[in-house]
Amino acid sequence: MLSTLAIANYRSLRDLIVPLGRLNIVTGPNGSGKSSVYRALRLLAATARGGVIPSLAREGGLQSTLWAGPERFSRAMLAGETPVQGTRRAEPVNLRLGFAGDEFGYAIDLGLPVPGETQFGLDPVIKRECIWSGPVLRPSALLVDRHGAAIRARGDDGEWQTIPHPVASFDSMMTEFSDPRSAPEMIAVREQIRSWRFYDHFRTDAESPVRLPQIGTHTPVLGDDGADLAAETIREIGDANALDTAIDDAFPGSRVAITNVEGRFEVTMQQQGLLRALKGAELSDGTLRYLLLVAALLTPRPPALLVLNEPETSLHPDLLPALGRLIARASLRSQVIVVSHAARLISALEREEGSESVVLDKQLGATRIVDADSRDLPAWKWPAR
Ligand SMILES: Nc1ncnc2c1ncn2[C@@H]1O[C@H](COP(=O)(O)OP(=O)(O)OP(=O)(O)O)[C@@H](O)[C@H]1O
Ligand SMILES: [Mg+2]
């Protein structure tokens, strides 16, 4: 389980350390940085899949995602006595992402290349990557350490071994180097991150694949777009009772069934008062979204971490307590992070035992955690440059 998420210089997240528990709620007003937290987590996940640099390029390049404010705020700036202005930087502004859990911690530092050294002047360069054991980076806890193109790993005897081949500036050590003997931790961390699952807005427009029959292929994990809803929900592989309960909890008296026409599956829903079940194409956006969330949360293969961005979208507030119960249930099997500003969902989740709530706001353009001073925030240390 992750205990800390750390982000620096990503959009409004100038320097944010987020404490994590089993069931987490990230909330705050519009523009406070909630979606940025979600996207930063996705970037971390992309690292383990070899996709962090292309993901940043799709976001408009590293330069545009970097914190646009000054390196530091002086006391006078914070007090509003002087205007905010940049000063000469002590360090280049780099995007830094990291997390720590019970077993391992990981951090990555991405910067811009030295001008003139490469044609790819806007493509980020991975400057540092570290894996350590335990919750906080200490020199003695370092297990794998990348500095530019050089990687070293600590062997069983505690001695450092340098990995013979250099790694390219745009490749993460997590995908390029995976020797189970010299760095088993790297594989453990990588596989853990690869199991993380993210659900953002599901498409439910008329052409959405969710509304159409799909070839029934075994799908223990609902895809990002939910197209495999029918296969994921099929009773053969999932928890049929939990499915019926979740549907009845939200839509009393309704029942979901999957039709199978020559191997093509389609979701149908029997509702009170109707003579026939409605097909995917006939269901309302909110109903379909709820079914997708049910499928995502009742997955027969729970991931280590499940992240939901604004799951309340297009759901009626009356459905939110039922969604909260479903999320709480999922948190028994996976660590869950929910980004939301739906009051009823938040209050339902906050009532759950062990839930951790983080309220964000902005001060001089930088996201911070409300009440950070009075909270017991986890310790965090970035790798030195
Ligand atoms: N490079 C940057 N430097 C500093 N701030 C930035 C940068 N890019 C974007 N921002 C700011 O980051 C803020 C956070 O946006 P984000 O989308 O995370 O907010 P949100 O909490 O999800 O809001 P909403 O509830 O409206 O979805 C925005 O106010 C935006 O102005
Ligand atoms: Mg948002």
PDB file of N, CA and C in Angstrom, residues 269-337:
ATOM      1  N   MET A 269     -30.834  -4.150 -19.193  1.00  0.00           N
ATOM      2  CA  MET A 269     -31.277  -3.876 -17.837  1.00  0.00           C
ATOM      3  C   MET A 269     -32.791  -3.952 -17.765  1.00  0.00           C
ATOM      4  N   GLN A 270     -33.259  -4.799 -16.853  1.00  0.00           N
ATOM      5  CA  GLN A 270     -34.702  -4.919 -16.628  1.00  0.00           C
ATOM      6  C   GLN A 270     -35.080  -3.903 -15.569  1.00  0.00           C
ATOM      7  N   GLN A 271     -36.000  -3.000 -15.909  1.00  0.00           N
ATOM      8  CA  GLN A 271     -36.400  -1.982 -14.938  1.00  0.00           C
ATOM      9  C   GLN A 271     -37.861  -2.145 -14.584  1.00  0.00           C
ATOM     10  N   GLN A 272     -38.209  -1.679 -13.386  1.00  0.00           N
ATOM     11  CA  GLN A 272     -39.581  -1.812 -12.913  1.00  0.00           C
ATOM     12  C   GLN A 272     -40.540  -1.113 -13.872  1.00  0.00           C
ATOM     13  N   GLY A 273     -41.681  -1.771 -14.156  1.00  0.00           N
ATOM     14  CA  GLY A 273     -42.723  -1.139 -14.959  1.00  0.00           C
ATOM     15  C   GLY A 273     -42.577  -1.374 -16.451  1.00  0.00           C
ATOM     16  N   LEU A 274     -41.449  -1.932 -16.901  1.00  0.00           N
ATOM     17  CA  LEU A 274     -41.279  -2.143 -18.343  1.00  0.00           C
ATOM     18  C   LEU A 274     -41.507  -3.612 -18.687  1.00  0.00           C
ATOM     19  N   LEU A 275     -42.021  -3.821 -19.908  1.00  0.00           N
ATOM     20  CA  LEU A 275     -42.362  -5.188 -20.325  1.00  0.00           C
ATOM     21  C   LEU A 275     -41.138  -5.933 -20.846  1.00  0.00           C
ATOM     22  N   ARG A 276     -40.122  -5.181 -21.256  1.00  0.00           N
ATOM     23  CA  ARG A 276     -38.911  -5.852 -21.752  1.00  0.00           C
ATOM     24  C   ARG A 276     -37.685  -5.149 -21.186  1.00  0.00           C
ATOM     25  N   ALA A 277     -36.571  -5.865 -21.233  1.00  0.00           N
ATOM     26  CA  ALA A 277     -35.323  -5.269 -20.736  1.00  0.00           C
ATOM     27  C   ALA A 277     -34.831  -4.238 -21.749  1.00  0.00           C
ATOM     28  N   LEU A 278     -34.183  -3.196 -21.257  1.00  0.00           N
ATOM     29  CA  LEU A 278     -33.617  -2.175 -22.158  1.00  0.00           C
ATOM     30  C   LEU A 278     -32.197  -2.552 -22.533  1.00  0.00           C
ATOM     31  N   LYS A 279     -31.850  -2.242 -23.782  1.00  0.00           N
ATOM     32  CA  LYS A 279     -30.496  -2.546 -24.260  1.00  0.00           C
ATOM     33  C   LYS A 279     -29.555  -1.401 -23.948  1.00  0.00           C
ATOM     34  N   GLY A 280     -28.275  -1.675 -24.122  1.00  0.00           N
ATOM     35  CA  GLY A 280     -27.240  -0.661 -23.868  1.00  0.00           C
ATOM     36  C   GLY A 280     -27.554   0.657 -24.548  1.00  0.00           C
ATOM     37  N   ALA A 281     -28.017   0.574 -25.809  1.00  0.00           N
ATOM     38  CA  ALA A 281     -28.264   1.799 -26.574  1.00  0.00           C
ATOM     39  C   ALA A 281     -29.398   2.617 -25.969  1.00  0.00           C
ATOM     40  N   GLU A 282     -30.257   1.960 -25.161  1.00  0.00           N
ATOM     41  CA  GLU A 282     -31.451   2.654 -24.652  1.00  0.00           C
ATOM     42  C   GLU A 282     -31.282   3.194 -23.231  1.00  0.00           C
ATOM     43  N   LEU A 283     -30.189   2.827 -22.580  1.00  0.00           N
ATOM     44  CA  LEU A 283     -30.014   3.244 -21.179  1.00  0.00           C
ATOM     45  C   LEU A 283     -29.566   4.708 -21.100  1.00  0.00           C
ATOM     46  N   SER A 284     -29.894   5.341 -19.997  1.00  0.00           N
ATOM     47  CA  SER A 284     -29.494   6.750 -19.840  1.00  0.00           C
ATOM     48  C   SER A 284     -27.988   6.828 -19.566  1.00  0.00           C
ATOM     49  N   ASP A 285     -27.430   8.013 -19.795  1.00  0.00           N
ATOM     50  CA  ASP A 285     -25.989   8.205 -19.567  1.00  0.00           C
ATOM     51  C   ASP A 285     -25.600   7.859 -18.137  1.00  0.00           C
ATOM     52  N   GLY A 286     -26.392   8.376 -17.198  1.00  0.00           N
ATOM     53  CA  GLY A 286     -26.060   8.160 -15.786  1.00  0.00           C
ATOM     54  C   GLY A 286     -26.139   6.684 -15.415  1.00  0.00           C
ATOM     55  N   THR A 287     -27.187   6.003 -15.918  1.00  0.00           N
ATOM     56  CA  THR A 287     -27.336   4.573 -15.606  1.00  0.00           C
ATOM     57  C   THR A 287     -26.146   3.793 -16.134  1.00  0.00           C
ATOM     58  N   LEU A 288     -25.778   4.110 -17.374  1.00  0.00           N
ATOM     59  CA  LEU A 288     -24.671   3.391 -17.998  1.00  0.00           C
ATOM     60  C   LEU A 288     -23.360   3.667 -17.257  1.00  0.00           C
ATOM     61  N   ARG A 289     -23.148   4.908 -16.879  1.00  0.00           N
ATOM     62  CA  ARG A 289     -21.929   5.249 -16.122  1.00  0.00           C
ATOM     63  C   ARG A 289     -21.897   4.489 -14.809  1.00  0.00           C
ATOM     64  N   TYR A 290     -23.064   4.385 -14.182  1.00  0.00           N
ATOM     65  CA  TYR A 290     -23.093   3.671 -12.908  1.00  0.00           C
ATOM     66  C   TYR A 290     -22.725   2.197 -13.128  1.00  0.00           C
ATOM     67  N   LEU A 291     -23.276   1.606 -14.196  1.00  0.00           N
ATOM     68  CA  LEU A 291     -22.946   0.197 -14.490  1.00  0.00           C
ATOM     69  C   LEU A 291     -21.442   0.052 -14.732  1.00  0.00           C
ATOM     70  N   LEU A 292     -20.869   1.010 -15.428  1.00  0.00           N
ATOM     71  CA  LEU A 292     -19.420   0.956 -15.695  1.00  0.00           C
ATOM     72  C   LEU A 292     -18.630   1.028 -14.391  1.00  0.00           C
ATOM     73  N   LEU A 293     -19.077   1.892 -13.498  1.00  0.00           N
ATOM     74  CA  LEU A 293     -18.371   1.997 -12.214  1.00  0.00           C
ATOM     75  C   LEU A 293     -18.528   0.712 -11.405  1.00  0.00           C
ATOM     76  N   VAL A 294     -19.724   0.116 -11.468  1.00  0.00           N
ATOM     77  CA  VAL A 294     -19.937  -1.161 -10.767  1.00  0.00           C
ATOM     78  C   VAL A 294     -18.941  -2.190 -11.301  1.00  0.00           C
ATOM     79  N   ALA A 295     -18.834  -2.260 -12.625  1.00  0.00           N
ATOM     80  CA  ALA A 295     -17.924  -3.239 -13.232  1.00  0.00           C
ATOM     81  C   ALA A 295     -16.478  -2.953 -12.848  1.00  0.00           C
ATOM     82  N   ALA A 296     -16.113  -1.671 -12.854  1.00  0.00           N
ATOM     83  CA  ALA A 296     -14.721  -1.315 -12.519  1.00  0.00           C
ATOM     84  C   ALA A 296     -14.420  -1.661 -11.068  1.00  0.00           C
ATOM     85  N   LEU A 297     -15.384  -1.436 -10.197  1.00  0.00           N
ATOM     86  CA  LEU A 297     -15.119  -1.602  -8.761  1.00  0.00           C
ATOM     87  C   LEU A 297     -15.276  -3.036  -8.272  1.00  0.00           C
ATOM     88  N   LEU A 298     -16.055  -3.838  -8.994  1.00  0.00           N
ATOM     89  CA  LEU A 298     -16.230  -5.241  -8.572  1.00  0.00           C
ATOM     90  C   LEU A 298     -15.321  -6.173  -9.361  1.00  0.00           C
ATOM     91  N   THR A 299     -14.280  -5.639  -9.948  1.00  0.00           N
ATOM     92  CA  THR A 299     -13.400  -6.448 -10.793  1.00  0.00           C
ATOM     93  C   THR A 299     -12.946  -7.736 -10.096  1.00  0.00           C
ATOM     94  N   PRO A 300     -12.953  -8.853 -10.818  1.00  0.00           N
ATOM     95  CA  PRO A 300     -12.452 -10.089 -10.206  1.00  0.00           C
ATOM     96  C   PRO A 300     -10.929 -10.068 -10.001  1.00  0.00           C
ATOM     97  N   ARG A 301     -10.220  -9.125 -10.604  1.00  0.00           N
ATOM     98  CA  ARG A 301      -8.767  -9.004 -10.411  1.00  0.00           C
ATOM     99  C   ARG A 301      -8.447  -7.650  -9.810  1.00  0.00           C
ATOM    100  N   PRO A 302      -8.612  -7.488  -8.512  1.00  0.00           N
ATOM    101  CA  PRO A 302      -8.385  -6.155  -7.940  1.00  0.00           C
ATOM    102  C   PRO A 302      -6.933  -5.713  -8.087  1.00  0.00           C
ATOM    103  N   PRO A 303      -6.722  -4.468  -8.499  1.00  0.00           N
ATOM    104  CA  PRO A 303      -5.360  -3.956  -8.638  1.00  0.00           C
ATOM    105  C   PRO A 303      -4.819  -3.501  -7.285  1.00  0.00           C
ATOM    106  N   ALA A 304      -3.510  -3.208  -7.232  1.00  0.00           N
ATOM    107  CA  ALA A 304      -2.938  -2.679  -5.987  1.00  0.00           C
ATOM    108  C   ALA A 304      -3.530  -1.304  -5.695  1.00  0.00           C
ATOM    109  N   LEU A 305      -3.757  -0.535  -6.760  1.00  0.00           N
ATOM    110  CA  LEU A 305      -4.264   0.831  -6.582  1.00  0.00           C
ATOM    111  C   LEU A 305      -5.306   1.127  -7.659  1.00  0.00           C
ATOM    112  N   LEU A 306      -6.417   1.698  -7.218  1.00  0.00           N
ATOM    113  CA  LEU A 306      -7.507   2.049  -8.132  1.00  0.00           C
ATOM    114  C   LEU A 306      -7.756   3.543  -7.967  1.00  0.00           C
ATOM    115  N   VAL A 307      -7.688   4.293  -9.077  1.00  0.00           N
ATOM    116  CA  VAL A 307      -7.838   5.749  -8.985  1.00  0.00           C
ATOM    117  C   VAL A 307      -9.037   6.179  -9.827  1.00  0.00           C
ATOM    118  N   LEU A 308      -9.953   6.889  -9.203  1.00  0.00           N
ATOM    119  CA  LEU A 308     -11.160   7.342  -9.908  1.00  0.00           C
ATOM    120  C   LEU A 308     -11.170   8.858  -9.948  1.00  0.00           C
ATOM    121  N   ASN A 309     -11.297   9.417 -11.155  1.00  0.00           N
ATOM    122  CA  ASN A 309     -11.365  10.870 -11.276  1.00  0.00           C
ATOM    123  C   ASN A 309     -12.810  11.286 -11.467  1.00  0.00           C
ATOM    124  N   GLU A 310     -13.337  12.041 -10.546  1.00  0.00           N
ATOM    125  CA  GLU A 310     -14.701  12.558 -10.588  1.00  0.00           C
ATOM    126  C   GLU A 310     -15.711  11.506 -11.036  1.00  0.00           C
ATOM    127  N   PRO A 311     -15.851  10.409 -10.273  1.00  0.00           N
ATOM    128  CA  PRO A 311     -16.792   9.360 -10.679  1.00  0.00           C
ATOM    129  C   PRO A 311     -18.241   9.826 -10.627  1.00  0.00           C
ATOM    130  N   GLU A 312     -18.489  10.969  -9.981  1.00  0.00           N
ATOM    131  CA  GLU A 312     -19.868  11.459  -9.843  1.00  0.00           C
ATOM    132  C   GLU A 312     -20.429  12.026 -11.135  1.00  0.00           C
ATOM    133  N   THR A 313     -19.564  12.223 -12.161  1.00  0.00           N
ATOM    134  CA  THR A 313     -20.012  12.889 -13.388  1.00  0.00           C
ATOM    135  C   THR A 313     -21.292  12.267 -13.930  1.00  0.00           C
ATOM    136  N   SER A 314     -22.275  13.092 -14.130  1.00  0.00           N
ATOM    137  CA  SER A 314     -23.614  12.774 -14.649  1.00  0.00           C
ATOM    138  C   SER A 314     -24.406  11.767 -13.808  1.00  0.00           C
ATOM    139  N   LEU A 315     -24.001  11.564 -12.560  1.00  0.00           N
ATOM    140  CA  LEU A 315     -24.836  10.752 -11.663  1.00  0.00           C
ATOM    141  C   LEU A 315     -25.700  11.686 -10.821  1.00  0.00           C
ATOM    142  N   HIS A 316     -26.938  11.288 -10.593  1.00  0.00           N
ATOM    143  CA  HIS A 316     -27.816  12.076  -9.736  1.00  0.00           C
ATOM    144  C   HIS A 316     -27.298  11.967  -8.301  1.00  0.00           C
ATOM    145  N   PRO A 317     -27.364  13.065  -7.530  1.00  0.00           N
ATOM    146  CA  PRO A 317     -26.847  13.007  -6.149  1.00  0.00           C
ATOM    147  C   PRO A 317     -27.428  11.853  -5.325  1.00  0.00           C
ATOM    148  N   ASP A 318     -28.655  11.436  -5.637  1.00  0.00           N
ATOM    149  CA  ASP A 318     -29.246  10.333  -4.860  1.00  0.00           C
ATOM    150  C   ASP A 318     -28.490   9.020  -5.026  1.00  0.00           C
ATOM    151  N   LEU A 319     -27.750   8.906  -6.133  1.00  0.00           N
ATOM    152  CA  LEU A 319     -27.014   7.659  -6.379  1.00  0.00           C
ATOM    153  C   LEU A 319     -25.684   7.625  -5.633  1.00  0.00           C
ATOM    154  N   LEU A 320     -25.259   8.801  -5.150  1.00  0.00           N
ATOM    155  CA  LEU A 320     -23.897   8.894  -4.627  1.00  0.00           C
ATOM    156  C   LEU A 320     -23.657   8.065  -3.360  1.00  0.00           C
ATOM    157  N   PRO A 321     -24.632   7.995  -2.425  1.00  0.00           N
ATOM    158  CA  PRO A 321     -24.375   7.123  -1.276  1.00  0.00           C
ATOM    159  C   PRO A 321     -24.145   5.661  -1.699  1.00  0.00           C
ATOM    160  N   ALA A 322     -24.917   5.189  -2.697  1.00  0.00           N
ATOM    161  CA  ALA A 322     -24.721   3.807  -3.171  1.00  0.00           C
ATOM    162  C   ALA A 322     -23.341   3.659  -3.806  1.00  0.00           C
ATOM    163  N   LEU A 323     -22.926   4.673  -4.560  1.00  0.00           N
ATOM    164  CA  LEU A 323     -21.584   4.631  -5.158  1.00  0.00           C
ATOM    165  C   LEU A 323     -20.522   4.625  -4.062  1.00  0.00           C
ATOM    166  N   GLY A 324     -20.769   5.402  -3.020  1.00  0.00           N
ATOM    167  CA  GLY A 324     -19.836   5.434  -1.888  1.00  0.00           C
ATOM    168  C   GLY A 324     -19.684   4.053  -1.260  1.00  0.00           C
ATOM    169  N   ARG A 325     -20.787   3.330  -1.102  1.00  0.00           N
ATOM    170  CA  ARG A 325     -20.719   1.983  -0.509  1.00  0.00           C
ATOM    171  C   ARG A 325     -19.918   1.037  -1.405  1.00  0.00           C
ATOM    172  N   LEU A 326     -20.117   1.219  -2.706  1.00  0.00           N
ATOM    173  CA  LEU A 326     -19.409   0.376  -3.671  1.00  0.00           C
ATOM    174  C   LEU A 326     -17.894   0.654  -3.618  1.00  0.00           C
ATOM    175  N   ILE A 327     -17.554   1.931  -3.516  1.00  0.00           N
ATOM    176  CA  ILE A 327     -16.135   2.307  -3.455  1.00  0.00           C
ATOM    177  C   ILE A 327     -15.523   1.790  -2.145  1.00  0.00           C
ATOM    178  N   ALA A 328     -16.276   1.933  -1.058  1.00  0.00           N
ATOM    179  CA  ALA A 328     -15.759   1.459   0.242  1.00  0.00           C
ATOM    180  C   ALA A 328     -15.507  -0.039   0.180  1.00  0.00           C
ATOM    181  N   ARG A 329     -16.390  -0.751  -0.490  1.00  0.00           N
ATOM    182  CA  ARG A 329     -16.226  -2.191  -0.628  1.00  0.00           C
ATOM    183  C   ARG A 329     -14.970  -2.519  -1.438  1.00  0.00           C
ATOM    184  N   ALA A 330     -14.752  -1.753  -2.510  1.00  0.00           N
ATOM    185  CA  ALA A 330     -13.558  -1.981  -3.340  1.00  0.00           C
ATOM    186  C   ALA A 330     -12.289  -1.719  -2.543  1.00  0.00           C
ATOM    187  N   SER A 331     -12.370  -0.799  -1.573  1.00  0.00           N
ATOM    188  CA  SER A 331     -11.159  -0.442  -0.819  1.00  0.00           C
ATOM    189  C   SER A 331     -10.757  -1.550   0.151  1.00  0.00           C
ATOM    190  N   LEU A 332     -11.597  -2.565   0.292  1.00  0.00           N
ATOM    191  CA  LEU A 332     -11.191  -3.712   1.103  1.00  0.00           C
ATOM    192  C   LEU A 332     -10.204  -4.585   0.326  1.00  0.00           C
ATOM    193  N   ARG A 333     -10.223  -4.452  -1.007  1.00  0.00           N
ATOM    194  CA  ARG A 333      -9.362  -5.302  -1.834  1.00  0.00           C
ATOM    195  C   ARG A 333      -8.251  -4.520  -2.516  1.00  0.00           C
ATOM    196  N   SER A 334      -8.462  -3.220  -2.747  1.00  0.00           N
ATOM    197  CA  SER A 334      -7.461  -2.388  -3.411  1.00  0.00           C
ATOM    198  C   SER A 334      -7.346  -1.090  -2.632  1.00  0.00           C
ATOM    199  N   GLN A 335      -6.179  -0.486  -2.697  1.00  0.00           N
ATOM    200  CA  GLN A 335      -6.091   0.879  -2.192  1.00  0.00           C
ATOM    201  C   GLN A 335      -6.844   1.768  -3.194  1.00  0.00           C
ATOM    202  N   VAL A 336      -7.621   2.723  -2.718  1.00  0.00           N
ATOM    203  CA  VAL A 336      -8.455   3.511  -3.630  1.00  0.00           C
ATOM    204  C   VAL A 336      -8.194   5.001  -3.410  1.00  0.00           C
ATOM    205  N   ILE A 337      -8.077   5.739  -4.518  1.00  0.00           N
ATOM    206  CA  ILE A 337      -8.011   7.199  -4.447  1.00  0.00           C
ATOM    207  C   ILE A 337      -9.165   7.744  -5.285  1.00  0.00           C
TER     208      ILE A 337
END
